[in-house]
Amino acid sequence: MLLEVKDIHVHYGKIAALKGISVEVNEGEIVTLIGANGAGKTTTLKTISGLRGLTSGSVVFDGQDISKMPGHKRVLAGLGQAPEGRGVFPGMTVHDNLLMGAYTRSGDFDADLAEVYELFPRLAERRTQMGGTMSGGEQQMLAIGRALMAKPKVLLLDEPSMGLAPLMVQQIFSIIEEINRRGTTVLLVEQNAQQALKLAHRAYVLETGKVVKSAPAADLLNDPDVQAAYLGGG
Ligand code: ATP
């Protein structure tokens, strides 16, 4: 197992946002967390990446307990993050944004840059454009491309489809599939349950800070309760 979240409890002040969440991600998988607004999906991801501290429980990555490790060290350890709200550097070119993703490591980045540009031809076309002038979908591509430059073992994605037009959503999802096919494990948080379940191997359904279901994604697509609650009535 590459990533194991064990019974984590997380509080915002006195409010319990996560009440004992456990999630497992095996090497090579795409795992998705779905659930309604406020269910705790983003908080789970933030706890894994080190942006939130936990009250109890643990996060084990690649055999190491990283529960108390600072976020930047988690990136070095191989947890790749494409943050919510994109987080690209607006005053830097696309190219320089991508290079920033590799700042944690040494070596020759040309092959990795070439691979990112191959995955995202749109970024290759616009390599001299400022990050801040890219469209929402393009900035999402840039955020994912930048995360890939760190050569992560696991890519954590927080609602990559948020605010994007349907065609762009399709593109982003098919690129995520390709990234996984090339060997990167993916943990995906999504509001768009239908698309996420089509893409993922396994899924967890979160409700008010707890996991209420976990199963192969294909099974959840056919689950009447999941259809009624998250897939527009099926
Ligand atoms: P969404 O899909 O709407 O982003 P989510 O499933 O990602 O929802 P979280 O963002 O993890 O849910 O929120 C879980 C709970 O924690 C919610 O009740 C939310 O209001 C609360 N919460 C999140 N961030 C904070 C914060 N910074 N301060 C206080 N409460 C917070």
CSV table of C-alpha atoms and ligand atoms in Angstrom, one decimal, residues 12 17 35-44 52 84 159 189 191, ligand 1:
chain,number,residue,atom,x,y,z
A,12,TYR,CA,-11.5,23.4,12.8
A,17,ALA,CA,-14.7,18.2,10.2
A,35,GLY,CA,-19.6,13.3,-1.4
A,36,ALA,CA,-21.7,16.4,-0.9
A,37,ASN,CA,-20.4,19.9,-0.1
A,38,GLY,CA,-18.9,20.0,3.4
A,39,ALA,CA,-18.5,16.2,3.6
A,40,GLY,CA,-14.8,16.5,4.3
A,41,LYS,CA,-13.1,15.6,1.0
A,42,THR,CA,-10.9,18.7,0.8
A,43,THR,CA,-10.0,18.5,4.5
A,44,THR,CA,-8.9,14.9,4.0
A,52,ARG,CA,-4.0,20.7,8.1
A,84,GLU,CA,-7.5,23.8,-5.2
A,159,GLU,CA,-11.6,19.1,-7.8
A,189,VAL,CA,-11.4,14.6,-4.8
A,191,GLN,CA,-17.8,17.0,-6.9
B,1,ATP,P1,-16.7,20.9,-0.8
B,1,ATP,O1,-17.0,19.9,-1.8
B,1,ATP,O2,-17.9,21.9,-0.6
B,1,ATP,O3,-15.4,21.6,-1.0
B,1,ATP,P2,-15.7,19.1,1.1
B,1,ATP,O4,-16.2,17.7,1.1
B,1,ATP,O5,-14.3,19.2,0.5
B,1,ATP,O6,-16.7,20.1,0.6
B,1,ATP,P3,-14.4,20.3,3.4
B,1,ATP,O7,-14.0,21.5,2.7
B,1,ATP,O8,-13.4,19.3,3.7
B,1,ATP,O9,-15.6,19.5,2.6
B,1,ATP,O10,-15.2,20.7,4.7
B,1,ATP,C1,-15.5,19.9,5.8
B,1,ATP,C2,-16.2,20.6,6.9
B,1,ATP,O11,-15.2,21.5,7.5
B,1,ATP,C3,-17.3,21.6,6.5
B,1,ATP,O12,-18.3,21.6,7.5
B,1,ATP,C4,-16.6,22.9,6.4
B,1,ATP,O13,-17.5,24.0,6.7
B,1,ATP,C5,-15.6,22.8,7.5
B,1,ATP,N1,-14.4,23.7,7.2
B,1,ATP,C6,-13.6,23.6,6.2
B,1,ATP,N2,-12.6,24.5,6.2
B,1,ATP,C7,-12.8,25.2,7.3
B,1,ATP,C8,-12.1,26.3,8.0
B,1,ATP,N3,-11.0,26.8,7.4
B,1,ATP,N4,-12.6,26.8,9.1
B,1,ATP,C9,-13.7,26.2,9.7
B,1,ATP,N5,-14.4,25.2,9.1
B,1,ATP,C10,-14.0,24.7,8.0
